[in-house]
Short mmCIF file of C-alpha atoms in Angstrom, two decimals:
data_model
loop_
_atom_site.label_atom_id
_atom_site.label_comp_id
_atom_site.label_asym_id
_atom_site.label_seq_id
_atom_site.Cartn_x
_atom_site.Cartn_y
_atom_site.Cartn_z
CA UNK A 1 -25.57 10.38 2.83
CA UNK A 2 -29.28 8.69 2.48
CA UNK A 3 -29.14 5.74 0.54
CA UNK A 4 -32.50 4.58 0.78
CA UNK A 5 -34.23 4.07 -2.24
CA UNK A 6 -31.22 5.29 -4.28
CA UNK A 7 -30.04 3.23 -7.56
CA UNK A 8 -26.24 2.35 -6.78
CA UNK A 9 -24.48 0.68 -9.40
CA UNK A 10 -21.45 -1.30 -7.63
CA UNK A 11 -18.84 -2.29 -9.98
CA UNK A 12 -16.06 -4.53 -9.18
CA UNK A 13 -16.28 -7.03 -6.74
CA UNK A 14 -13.15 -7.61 -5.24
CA UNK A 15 -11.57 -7.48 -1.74
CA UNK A 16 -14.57 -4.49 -1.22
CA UNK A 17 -17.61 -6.10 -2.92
CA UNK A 18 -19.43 -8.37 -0.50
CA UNK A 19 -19.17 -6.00 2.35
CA UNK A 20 -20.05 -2.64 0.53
CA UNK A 21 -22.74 -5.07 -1.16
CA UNK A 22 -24.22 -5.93 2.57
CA UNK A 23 -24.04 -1.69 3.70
CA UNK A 24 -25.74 -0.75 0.76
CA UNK A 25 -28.50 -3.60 1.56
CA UNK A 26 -28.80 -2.41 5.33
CA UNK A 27 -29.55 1.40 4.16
CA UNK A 28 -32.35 0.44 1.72
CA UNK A 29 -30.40 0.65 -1.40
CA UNK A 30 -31.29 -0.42 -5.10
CA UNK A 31 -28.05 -2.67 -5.79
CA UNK A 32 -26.63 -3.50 -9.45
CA UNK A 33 -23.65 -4.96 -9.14
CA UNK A 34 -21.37 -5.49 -12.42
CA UNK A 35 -17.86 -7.56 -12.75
CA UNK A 36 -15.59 -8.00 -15.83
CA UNK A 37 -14.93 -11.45 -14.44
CA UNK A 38 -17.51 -14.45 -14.63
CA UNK A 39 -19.92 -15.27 -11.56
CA UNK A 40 -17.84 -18.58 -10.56
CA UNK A 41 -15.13 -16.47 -10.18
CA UNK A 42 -16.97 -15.34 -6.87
CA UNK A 43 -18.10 -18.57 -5.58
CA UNK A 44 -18.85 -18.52 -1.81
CA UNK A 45 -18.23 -14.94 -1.26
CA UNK A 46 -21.18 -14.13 -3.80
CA UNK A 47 -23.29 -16.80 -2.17
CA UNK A 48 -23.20 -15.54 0.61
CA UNK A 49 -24.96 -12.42 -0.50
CA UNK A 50 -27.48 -14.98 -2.68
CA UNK A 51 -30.35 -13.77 0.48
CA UNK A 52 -29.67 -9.62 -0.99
CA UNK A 53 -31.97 -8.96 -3.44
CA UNK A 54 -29.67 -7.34 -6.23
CA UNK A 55 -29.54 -7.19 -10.39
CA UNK A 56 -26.21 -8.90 -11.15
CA UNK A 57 -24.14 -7.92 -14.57
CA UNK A 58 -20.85 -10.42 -14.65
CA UNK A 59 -18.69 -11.09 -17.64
CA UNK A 60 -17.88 -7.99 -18.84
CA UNK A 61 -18.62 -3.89 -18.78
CA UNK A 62 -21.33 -3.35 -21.43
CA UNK A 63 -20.74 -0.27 -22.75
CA UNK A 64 -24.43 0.42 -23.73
CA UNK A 65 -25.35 2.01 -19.99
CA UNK A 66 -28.75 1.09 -20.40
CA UNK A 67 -28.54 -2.57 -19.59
CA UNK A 68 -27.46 -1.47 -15.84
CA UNK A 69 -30.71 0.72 -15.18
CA UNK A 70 -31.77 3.65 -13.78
CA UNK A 71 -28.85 5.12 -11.54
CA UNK A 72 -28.19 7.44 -8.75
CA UNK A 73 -24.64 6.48 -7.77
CA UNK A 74 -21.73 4.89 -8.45
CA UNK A 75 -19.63 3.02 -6.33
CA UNK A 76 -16.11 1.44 -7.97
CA UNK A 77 -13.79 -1.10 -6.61
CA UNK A 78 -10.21 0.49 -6.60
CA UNK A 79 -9.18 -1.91 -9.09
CA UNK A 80 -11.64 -0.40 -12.06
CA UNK A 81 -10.14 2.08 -14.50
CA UNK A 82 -12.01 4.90 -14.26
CA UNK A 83 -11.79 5.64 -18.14
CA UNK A 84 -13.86 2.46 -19.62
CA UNK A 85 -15.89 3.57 -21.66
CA UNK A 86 -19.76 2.89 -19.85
CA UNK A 87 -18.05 4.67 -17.39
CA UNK A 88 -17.30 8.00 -18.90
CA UNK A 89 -21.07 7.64 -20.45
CA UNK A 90 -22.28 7.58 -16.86
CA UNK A 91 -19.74 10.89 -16.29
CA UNK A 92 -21.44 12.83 -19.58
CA UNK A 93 -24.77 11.86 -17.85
CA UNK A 94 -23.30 13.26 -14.90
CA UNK A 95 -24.50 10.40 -12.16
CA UNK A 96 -21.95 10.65 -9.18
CA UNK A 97 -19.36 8.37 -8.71
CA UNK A 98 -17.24 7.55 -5.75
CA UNK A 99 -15.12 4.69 -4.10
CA UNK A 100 -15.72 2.72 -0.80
CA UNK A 101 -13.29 5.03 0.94
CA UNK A 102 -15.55 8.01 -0.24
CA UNK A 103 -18.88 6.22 1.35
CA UNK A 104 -17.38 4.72 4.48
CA UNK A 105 -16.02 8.35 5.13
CA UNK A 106 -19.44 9.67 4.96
CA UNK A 107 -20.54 7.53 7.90
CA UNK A 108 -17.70 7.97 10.32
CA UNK A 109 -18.05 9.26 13.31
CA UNK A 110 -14.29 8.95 14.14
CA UNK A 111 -11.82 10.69 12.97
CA UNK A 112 -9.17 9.37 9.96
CA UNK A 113 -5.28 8.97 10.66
CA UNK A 114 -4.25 8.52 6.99
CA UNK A 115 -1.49 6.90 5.67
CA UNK A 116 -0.18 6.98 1.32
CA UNK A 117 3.04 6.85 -0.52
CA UNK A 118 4.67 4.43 -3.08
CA UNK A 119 6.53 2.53 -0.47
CA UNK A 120 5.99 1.63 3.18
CA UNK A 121 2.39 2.27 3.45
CA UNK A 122 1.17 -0.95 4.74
CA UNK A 123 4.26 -0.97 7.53
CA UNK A 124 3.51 2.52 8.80
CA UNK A 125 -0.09 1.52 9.30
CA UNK A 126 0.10 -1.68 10.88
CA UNK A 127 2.70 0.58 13.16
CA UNK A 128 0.27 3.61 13.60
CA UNK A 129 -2.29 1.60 14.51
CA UNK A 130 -0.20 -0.49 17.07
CA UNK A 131 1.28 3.04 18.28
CA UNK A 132 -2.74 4.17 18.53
CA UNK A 133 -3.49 0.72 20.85
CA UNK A 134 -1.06 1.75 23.00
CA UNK A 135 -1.89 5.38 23.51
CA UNK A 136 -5.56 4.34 24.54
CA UNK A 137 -7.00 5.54 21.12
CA UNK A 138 -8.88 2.02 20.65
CA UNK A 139 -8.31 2.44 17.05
CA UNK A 140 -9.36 0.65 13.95
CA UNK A 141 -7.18 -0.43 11.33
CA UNK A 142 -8.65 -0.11 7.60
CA UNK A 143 -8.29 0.50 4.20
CA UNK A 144 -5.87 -0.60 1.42
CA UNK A 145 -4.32 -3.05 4.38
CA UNK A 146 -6.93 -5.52 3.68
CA UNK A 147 -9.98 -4.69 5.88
CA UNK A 148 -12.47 -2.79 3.75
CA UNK A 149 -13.44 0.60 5.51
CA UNK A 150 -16.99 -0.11 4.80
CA UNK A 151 -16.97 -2.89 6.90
CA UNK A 152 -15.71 -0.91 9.80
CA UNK A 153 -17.31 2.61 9.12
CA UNK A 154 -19.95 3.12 11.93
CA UNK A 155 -18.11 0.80 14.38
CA UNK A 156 -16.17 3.80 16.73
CA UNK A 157 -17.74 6.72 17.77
CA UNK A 158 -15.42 10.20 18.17
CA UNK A 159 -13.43 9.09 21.04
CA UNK A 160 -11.72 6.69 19.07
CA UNK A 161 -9.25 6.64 15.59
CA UNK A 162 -9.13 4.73 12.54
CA UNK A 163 -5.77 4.45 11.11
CA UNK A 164 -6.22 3.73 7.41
CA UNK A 165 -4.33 2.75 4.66
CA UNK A 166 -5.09 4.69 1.29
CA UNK A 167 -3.57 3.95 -2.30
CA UNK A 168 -3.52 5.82 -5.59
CA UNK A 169 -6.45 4.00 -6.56
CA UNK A 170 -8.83 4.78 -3.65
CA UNK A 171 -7.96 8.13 -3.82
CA UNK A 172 -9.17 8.69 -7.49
CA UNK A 173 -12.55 8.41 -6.02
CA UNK A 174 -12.97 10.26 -2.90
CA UNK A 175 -14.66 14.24 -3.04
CA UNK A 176 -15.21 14.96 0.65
CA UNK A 177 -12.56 12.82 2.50
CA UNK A 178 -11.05 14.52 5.20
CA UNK A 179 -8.43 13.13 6.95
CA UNK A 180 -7.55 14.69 10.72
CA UNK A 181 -4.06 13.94 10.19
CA UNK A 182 -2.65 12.44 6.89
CA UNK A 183 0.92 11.26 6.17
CA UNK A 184 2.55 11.28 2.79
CA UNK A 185 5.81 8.90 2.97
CA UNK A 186 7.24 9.28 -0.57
CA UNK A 187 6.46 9.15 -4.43
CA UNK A 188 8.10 7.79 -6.70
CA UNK A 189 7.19 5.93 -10.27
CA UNK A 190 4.58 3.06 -9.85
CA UNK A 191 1.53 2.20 -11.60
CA UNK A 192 2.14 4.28 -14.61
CA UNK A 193 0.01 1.58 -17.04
CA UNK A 194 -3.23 2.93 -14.60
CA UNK A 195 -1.77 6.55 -14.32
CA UNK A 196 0.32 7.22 -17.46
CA UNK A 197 2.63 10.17 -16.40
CA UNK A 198 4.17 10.96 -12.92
CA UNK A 199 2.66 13.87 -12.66
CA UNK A 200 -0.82 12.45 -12.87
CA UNK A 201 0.20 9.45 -10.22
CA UNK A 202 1.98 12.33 -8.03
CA UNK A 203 -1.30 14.56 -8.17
CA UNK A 204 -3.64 11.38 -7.15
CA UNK A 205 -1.42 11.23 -3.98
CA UNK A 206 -1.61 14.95 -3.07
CA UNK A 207 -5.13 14.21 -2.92
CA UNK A 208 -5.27 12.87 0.80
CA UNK A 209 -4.44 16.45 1.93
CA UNK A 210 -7.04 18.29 -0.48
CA UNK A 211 -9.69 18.53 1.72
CA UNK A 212 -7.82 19.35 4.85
CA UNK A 213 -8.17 22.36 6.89
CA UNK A 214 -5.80 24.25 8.86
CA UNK A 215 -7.21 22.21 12.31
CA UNK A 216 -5.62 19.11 10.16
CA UNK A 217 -1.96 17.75 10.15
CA UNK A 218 -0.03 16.76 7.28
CA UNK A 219 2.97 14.75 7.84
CA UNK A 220 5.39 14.70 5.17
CA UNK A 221 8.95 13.16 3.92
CA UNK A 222 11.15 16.54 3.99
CA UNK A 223 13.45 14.24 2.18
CA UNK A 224 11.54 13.07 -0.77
CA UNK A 225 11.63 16.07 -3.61
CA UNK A 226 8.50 15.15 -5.26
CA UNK A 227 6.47 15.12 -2.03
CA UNK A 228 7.79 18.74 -1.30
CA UNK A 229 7.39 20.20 -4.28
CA UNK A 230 3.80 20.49 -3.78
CA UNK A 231 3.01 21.16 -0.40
CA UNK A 232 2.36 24.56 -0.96
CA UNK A 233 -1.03 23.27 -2.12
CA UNK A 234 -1.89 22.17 1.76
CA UNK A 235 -4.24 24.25 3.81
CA UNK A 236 -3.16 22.05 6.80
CA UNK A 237 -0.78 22.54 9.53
CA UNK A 238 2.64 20.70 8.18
CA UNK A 239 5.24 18.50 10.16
CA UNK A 240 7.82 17.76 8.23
CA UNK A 241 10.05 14.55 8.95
CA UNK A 242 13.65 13.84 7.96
CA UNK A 243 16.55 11.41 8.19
CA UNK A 244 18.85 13.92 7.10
CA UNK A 245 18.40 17.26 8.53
CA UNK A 246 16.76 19.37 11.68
CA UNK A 247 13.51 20.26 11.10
CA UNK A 248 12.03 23.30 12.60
CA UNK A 249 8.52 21.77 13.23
CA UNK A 250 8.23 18.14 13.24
CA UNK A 251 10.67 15.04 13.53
CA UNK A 252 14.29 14.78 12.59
CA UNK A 253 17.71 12.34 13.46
CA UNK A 254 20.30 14.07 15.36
CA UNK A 255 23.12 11.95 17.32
CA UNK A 256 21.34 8.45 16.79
CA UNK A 257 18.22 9.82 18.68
CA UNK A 258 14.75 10.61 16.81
CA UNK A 259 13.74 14.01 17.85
CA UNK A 260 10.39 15.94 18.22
CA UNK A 261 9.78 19.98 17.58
CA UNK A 262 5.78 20.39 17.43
CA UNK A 263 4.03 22.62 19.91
CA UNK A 264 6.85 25.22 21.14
CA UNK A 265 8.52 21.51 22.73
CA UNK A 266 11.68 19.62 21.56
CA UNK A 267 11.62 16.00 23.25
CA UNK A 268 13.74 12.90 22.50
CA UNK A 269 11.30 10.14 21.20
CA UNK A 270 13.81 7.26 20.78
CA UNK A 271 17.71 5.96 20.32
CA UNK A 272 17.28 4.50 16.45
CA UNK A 273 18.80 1.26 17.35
CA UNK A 274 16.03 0.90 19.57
CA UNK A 275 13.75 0.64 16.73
CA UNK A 276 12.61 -2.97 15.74
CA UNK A 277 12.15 -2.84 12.25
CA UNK A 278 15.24 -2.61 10.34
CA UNK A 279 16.74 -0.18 7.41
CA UNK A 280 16.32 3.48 6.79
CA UNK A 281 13.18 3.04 5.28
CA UNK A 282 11.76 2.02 8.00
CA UNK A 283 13.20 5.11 9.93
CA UNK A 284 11.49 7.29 7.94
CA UNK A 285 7.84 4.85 8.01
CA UNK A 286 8.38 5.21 12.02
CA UNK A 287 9.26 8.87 11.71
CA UNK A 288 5.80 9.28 9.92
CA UNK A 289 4.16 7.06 12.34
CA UNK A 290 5.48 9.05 15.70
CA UNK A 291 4.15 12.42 13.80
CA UNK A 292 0.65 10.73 13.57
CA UNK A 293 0.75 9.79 16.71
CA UNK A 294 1.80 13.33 18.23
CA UNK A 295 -0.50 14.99 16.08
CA UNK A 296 -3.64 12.94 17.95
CA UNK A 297 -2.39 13.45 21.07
CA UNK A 298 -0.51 9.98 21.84
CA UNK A 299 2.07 10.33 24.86
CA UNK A 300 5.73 10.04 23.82
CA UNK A 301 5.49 6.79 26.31
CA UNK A 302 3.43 4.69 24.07
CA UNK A 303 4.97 6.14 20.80
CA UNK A 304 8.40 4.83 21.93
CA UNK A 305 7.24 1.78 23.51
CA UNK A 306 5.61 0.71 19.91
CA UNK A 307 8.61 1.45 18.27
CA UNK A 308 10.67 -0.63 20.46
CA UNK A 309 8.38 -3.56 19.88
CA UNK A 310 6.58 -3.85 16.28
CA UNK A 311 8.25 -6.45 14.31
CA UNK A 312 6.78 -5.33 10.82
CA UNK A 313 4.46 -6.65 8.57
CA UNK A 314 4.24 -10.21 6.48
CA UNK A 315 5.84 -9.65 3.15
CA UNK A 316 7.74 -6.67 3.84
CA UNK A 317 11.84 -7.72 4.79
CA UNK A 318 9.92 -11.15 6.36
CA UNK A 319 12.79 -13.44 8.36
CA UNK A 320 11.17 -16.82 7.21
CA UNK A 321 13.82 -18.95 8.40
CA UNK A 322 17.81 -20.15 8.02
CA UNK A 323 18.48 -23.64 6.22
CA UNK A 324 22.15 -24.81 6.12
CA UNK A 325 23.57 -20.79 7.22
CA UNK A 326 21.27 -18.93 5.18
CA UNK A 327 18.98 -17.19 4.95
CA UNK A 328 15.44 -16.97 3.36
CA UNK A 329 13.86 -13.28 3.02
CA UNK A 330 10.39 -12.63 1.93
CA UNK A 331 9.55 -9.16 0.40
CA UNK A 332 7.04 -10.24 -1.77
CA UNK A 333 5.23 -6.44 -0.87
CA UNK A 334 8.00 -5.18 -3.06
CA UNK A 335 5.83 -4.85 -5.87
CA UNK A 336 7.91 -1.94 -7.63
CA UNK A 337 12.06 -0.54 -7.86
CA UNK A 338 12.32 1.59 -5.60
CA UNK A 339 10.78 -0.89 -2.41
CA UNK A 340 13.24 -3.76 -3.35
CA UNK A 341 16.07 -1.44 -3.31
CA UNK A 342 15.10 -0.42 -0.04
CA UNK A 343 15.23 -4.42 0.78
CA UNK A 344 18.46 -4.87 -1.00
CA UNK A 345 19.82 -1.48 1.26
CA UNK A 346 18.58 -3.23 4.63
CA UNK A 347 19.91 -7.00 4.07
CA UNK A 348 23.48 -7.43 4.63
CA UNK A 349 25.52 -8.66 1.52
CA UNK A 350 25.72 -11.13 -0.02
CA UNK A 351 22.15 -11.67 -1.83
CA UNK A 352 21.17 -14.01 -4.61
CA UNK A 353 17.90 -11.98 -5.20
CA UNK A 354 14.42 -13.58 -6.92
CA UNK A 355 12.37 -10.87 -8.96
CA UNK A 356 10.00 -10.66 -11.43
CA UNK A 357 6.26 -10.17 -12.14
CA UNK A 358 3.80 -8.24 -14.02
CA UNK A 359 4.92 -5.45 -16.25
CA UNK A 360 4.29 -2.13 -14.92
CA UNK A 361 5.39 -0.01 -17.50
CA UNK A 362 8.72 0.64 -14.69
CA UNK A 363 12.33 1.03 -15.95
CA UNK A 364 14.61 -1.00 -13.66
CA UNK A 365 18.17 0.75 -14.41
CA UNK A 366 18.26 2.16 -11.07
CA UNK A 367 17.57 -1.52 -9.44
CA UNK A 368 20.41 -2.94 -10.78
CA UNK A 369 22.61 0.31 -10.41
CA UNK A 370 21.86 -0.11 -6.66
CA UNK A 371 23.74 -3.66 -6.22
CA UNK A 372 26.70 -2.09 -5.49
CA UNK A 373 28.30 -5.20 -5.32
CA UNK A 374 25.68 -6.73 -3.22
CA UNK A 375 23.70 -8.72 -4.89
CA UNK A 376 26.02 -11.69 -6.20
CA UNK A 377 23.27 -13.29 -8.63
CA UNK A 378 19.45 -12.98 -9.88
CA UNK A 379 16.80 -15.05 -11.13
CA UNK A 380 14.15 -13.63 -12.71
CA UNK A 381 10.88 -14.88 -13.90
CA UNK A 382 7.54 -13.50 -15.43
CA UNK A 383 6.06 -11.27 -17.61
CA UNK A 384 9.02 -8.78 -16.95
CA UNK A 385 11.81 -11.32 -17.21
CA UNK A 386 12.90 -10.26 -20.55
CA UNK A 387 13.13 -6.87 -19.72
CA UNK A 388 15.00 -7.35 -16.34
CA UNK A 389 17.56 -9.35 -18.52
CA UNK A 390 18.04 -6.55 -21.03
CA UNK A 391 18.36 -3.90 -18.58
CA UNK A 392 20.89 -5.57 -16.44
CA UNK A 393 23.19 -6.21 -19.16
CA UNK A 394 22.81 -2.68 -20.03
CA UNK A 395 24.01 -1.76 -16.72
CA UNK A 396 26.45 -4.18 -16.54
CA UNK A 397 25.36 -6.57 -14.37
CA UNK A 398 25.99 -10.59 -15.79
CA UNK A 399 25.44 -12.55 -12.77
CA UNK A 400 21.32 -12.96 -13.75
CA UNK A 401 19.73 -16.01 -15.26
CA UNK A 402 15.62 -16.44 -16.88
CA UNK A 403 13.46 -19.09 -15.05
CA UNK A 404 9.73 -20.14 -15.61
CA UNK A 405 8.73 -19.57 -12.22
CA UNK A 406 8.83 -18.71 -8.72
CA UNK A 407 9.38 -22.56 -7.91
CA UNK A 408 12.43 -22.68 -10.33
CA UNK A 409 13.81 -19.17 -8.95
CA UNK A 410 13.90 -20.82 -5.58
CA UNK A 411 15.34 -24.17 -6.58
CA UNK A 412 18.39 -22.49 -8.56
CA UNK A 413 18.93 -19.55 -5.89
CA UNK A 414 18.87 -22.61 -3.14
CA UNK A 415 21.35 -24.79 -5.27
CA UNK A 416 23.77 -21.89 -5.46
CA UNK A 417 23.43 -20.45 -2.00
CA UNK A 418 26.47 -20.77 0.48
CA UNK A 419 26.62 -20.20 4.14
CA UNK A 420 26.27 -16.54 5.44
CA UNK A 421 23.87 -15.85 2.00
CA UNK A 422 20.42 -14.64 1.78
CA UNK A 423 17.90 -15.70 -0.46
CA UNK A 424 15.40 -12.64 -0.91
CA UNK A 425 12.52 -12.66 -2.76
CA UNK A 426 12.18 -8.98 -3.75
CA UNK A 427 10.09 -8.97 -6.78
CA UNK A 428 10.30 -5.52 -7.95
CA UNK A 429 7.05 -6.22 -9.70
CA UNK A 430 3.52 -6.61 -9.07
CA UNK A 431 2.00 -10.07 -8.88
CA UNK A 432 -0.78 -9.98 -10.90
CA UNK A 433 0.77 -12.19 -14.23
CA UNK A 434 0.54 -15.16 -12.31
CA UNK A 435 -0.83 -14.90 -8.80
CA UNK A 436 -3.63 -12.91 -7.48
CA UNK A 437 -1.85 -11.24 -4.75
CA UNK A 438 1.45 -10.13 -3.23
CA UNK A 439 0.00 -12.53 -0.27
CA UNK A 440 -0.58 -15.31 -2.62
CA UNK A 441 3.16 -15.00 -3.50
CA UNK A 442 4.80 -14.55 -0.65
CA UNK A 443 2.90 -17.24 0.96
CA UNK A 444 3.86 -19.38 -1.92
CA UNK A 445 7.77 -18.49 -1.24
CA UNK A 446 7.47 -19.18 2.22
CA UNK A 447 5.65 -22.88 2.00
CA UNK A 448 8.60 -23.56 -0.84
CA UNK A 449 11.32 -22.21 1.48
CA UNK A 450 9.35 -24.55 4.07
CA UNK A 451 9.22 -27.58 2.40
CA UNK A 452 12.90 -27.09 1.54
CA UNK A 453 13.48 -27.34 5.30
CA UNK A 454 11.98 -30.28 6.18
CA UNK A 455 13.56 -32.05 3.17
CA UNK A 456 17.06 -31.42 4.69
#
């Protein structure tokens, strides 16, 4: 793609903004850049750009598509809805738009190892890409992990990977992306105020595999329904992985070993308990992570030497420490049902469990129906508290008390904790009603949790 001279219109600044901001500089472009939130919000990270000669539109979208200029291109922050109205002008006057996945894409030389999926995305990346080191791929790790692709794009030439992570949000906006190998871990219902229907969230993850051709892999959960009941719409070559059954082509569980078909070979990769990272989520993350790695060519030696080794991800099932004989969990990642159930499956009972957060239009009956008698109280806080309270007395479930805060959460759930308990903070929610990040709350949890220890 030649930028130079073009008209892009960036808007949203975000994680991407000062990065794609500095690209679009280097290649000559014409930069607007828009925000719905004020210029201070930026501080330093927008001075820093202060040398980049750019029109600047904060505040607000104006819907009136004239006050941004003349322009070529588009280029949206994964957190914009792609529906706001000076946006959908812009479609009728039919300028292109794309996301900073789309653009870095169009500059790699390198191929893409591609990771989506409601759940576990961020822990099989961090684990591909440590799998990739190993094998001698050299790989960068980018994406929805935190590093922007952008910043990264014309760093590796062909010899090398990058192993990026890719959420429903990115993938609205990308029309050539074509991953060499993309992995698909599981779908189920999350972000459904940005989507509105299942169907619409499970098409946007499909997406990673539309441009594929049949000299592409696609790695999929052959245990996840939803994920399999469109792969008849891939033009790649498919490995299937699964906990549960043998799989013909691909990677399966048989006898406490993980096992390998691909290529006319059957090989042992691994005993399971030799994998670090704990619960059968995590089985099926490092399932899709070995196929990734098969599929560009890593030896079996460096596959099951990563596996043996990676200790996961901050925020995801994160030990923080033991006060008094027990035990302080953070999952702050768990930023929807179905990813703190797969906590609450992985911790041993019993749990006095923090959640709470931002509303995402989720139903929780299935969280509480999968206690099963391990979770001996709750505290919940937040936008969704109310709705946590109703639904567990729905299904049953008494044990559960309303706090203001995160602070308050920890205090009581401290306070009632007894030897050989953990306290996990498994949200269930996202984190956006009162901190700007799953980081921002974890960390939060863990300097409480921290304090708490030294005050003993």
């Amino acid at each position: 793609m030649n930028l130079k001279n073009r008209r892009v219109l960036v808007v949203g600044f975000g994680v991407t903004g000062a990065p794609l901001v500095d690209f679009l500089h280097r290649k000559g472009a014409f930069i607007t850049l828009n925000d719905a939130k004020n210029a201070e919000a930026f501080g330093e990270t927008l001075q820093s750009l202060a040398q980049i000669p750019m029109k600047t539109i904060f505040g607000g979208h104006p819907a009136d598509t004239a006050v941004y200029g003349e322009t070529d291109l588009i280029i949206v922050s994964p957190g914009v809805p792609l529906d706001l109205p000076f946006l959908q002008s812009f479609k009728h006057q039919e300028v292109p738009l794309i996301g900073e996945i789309e653009l870095a894409y169009q500059f790699m030389k390198a191929p893409v190892a591609a990771i989506t999926g409601t759940n576990g995305k961020t822990t099989t990346t961090a684990l591909t890409g440590e799998i990739f080191q190993l094998g001698g791929k050299a790989p960068e790790v980018i994406g929805n992990i935190g590093v922007p692709a952008i910043s990264k794009a014309e760093l590796l030439s062909s010899d090398h990977y990058f192993v990026m992570e890719i959420s429903s949000f990115q993938l609205e906006t990308i029309d050539t992306f074509r991953p060499a190998a993309a992995a698909l871990l599981n779908i189920t219902p999350d972000h459904l105020n940005r989507h509105g229907t299942m169907e619409s969230y499970s098409a946007l993850k499909y997406r990673i595999f539309e441009n594929q051709g049949t000299d592409d892999v696609a790695v999929i959960n052959a245990d996840d329904p939803v994920c399999m009941a469109y792969k008849g719409l891939i033009n790649a070559r498919i490995m299937h992985f699964s906990r549960l059954n043998k799989i013909k082509e691909g990677i399966f569980t048989e006898n406490d070993k993980m096992i390998m078909r691909w290529d006319d070979e059957e090989k042992t990769i691994i005993q399971v308990d030799q994998i670090k990272i704990p619960g059968a989520h995590n089985l099926e993350n490092a399932m899709a992570a070995a196929g990734l790695a098969i599929s560009a060519g890593v030896p079996v030696e460096a596959i099951q030497e990563g596996l043996m080794t990676f200790k996961g991800v901050a925020h995801r099932i994160e030990h923080v420490t033991q006060i008094n004989g027990v035990d302080y969990v953070n999952d702050s990642k768990a930023t929807n049902p179905d990813a703190a159930i797969k906590a609450i499956e992985a911790i041993e009972a019993p749990i006095i469990l923090l959640a709470g957060g931002m509303n995402k239009k989720n139903d929780f009956t299935t969280f509480f129906e999968a206690f099963k008698g391990k979770v001996k109280h709750v505290y919940v806080y937040g936008e969704t508290a109310e709705q946590l309270m109703e639904t567990a007395h729905k299904t049953f479930f008494y044990h559960i008390d309303q706090v203001s805060d995160l602070e308050e959460a920890v205090q009581a759930a401290s306070s009632k904790a007894v030897t050989g308990d953990t306290v996990l903070l498994s949200p269930a929610c996202a984190s956006w009603d009162m901190y700007n990040s799953f980081e921002e709350r974890g960390n939060h949890f863990k300097e409480l949790i921290l304090k708490k220890r030294l005050s003993v």
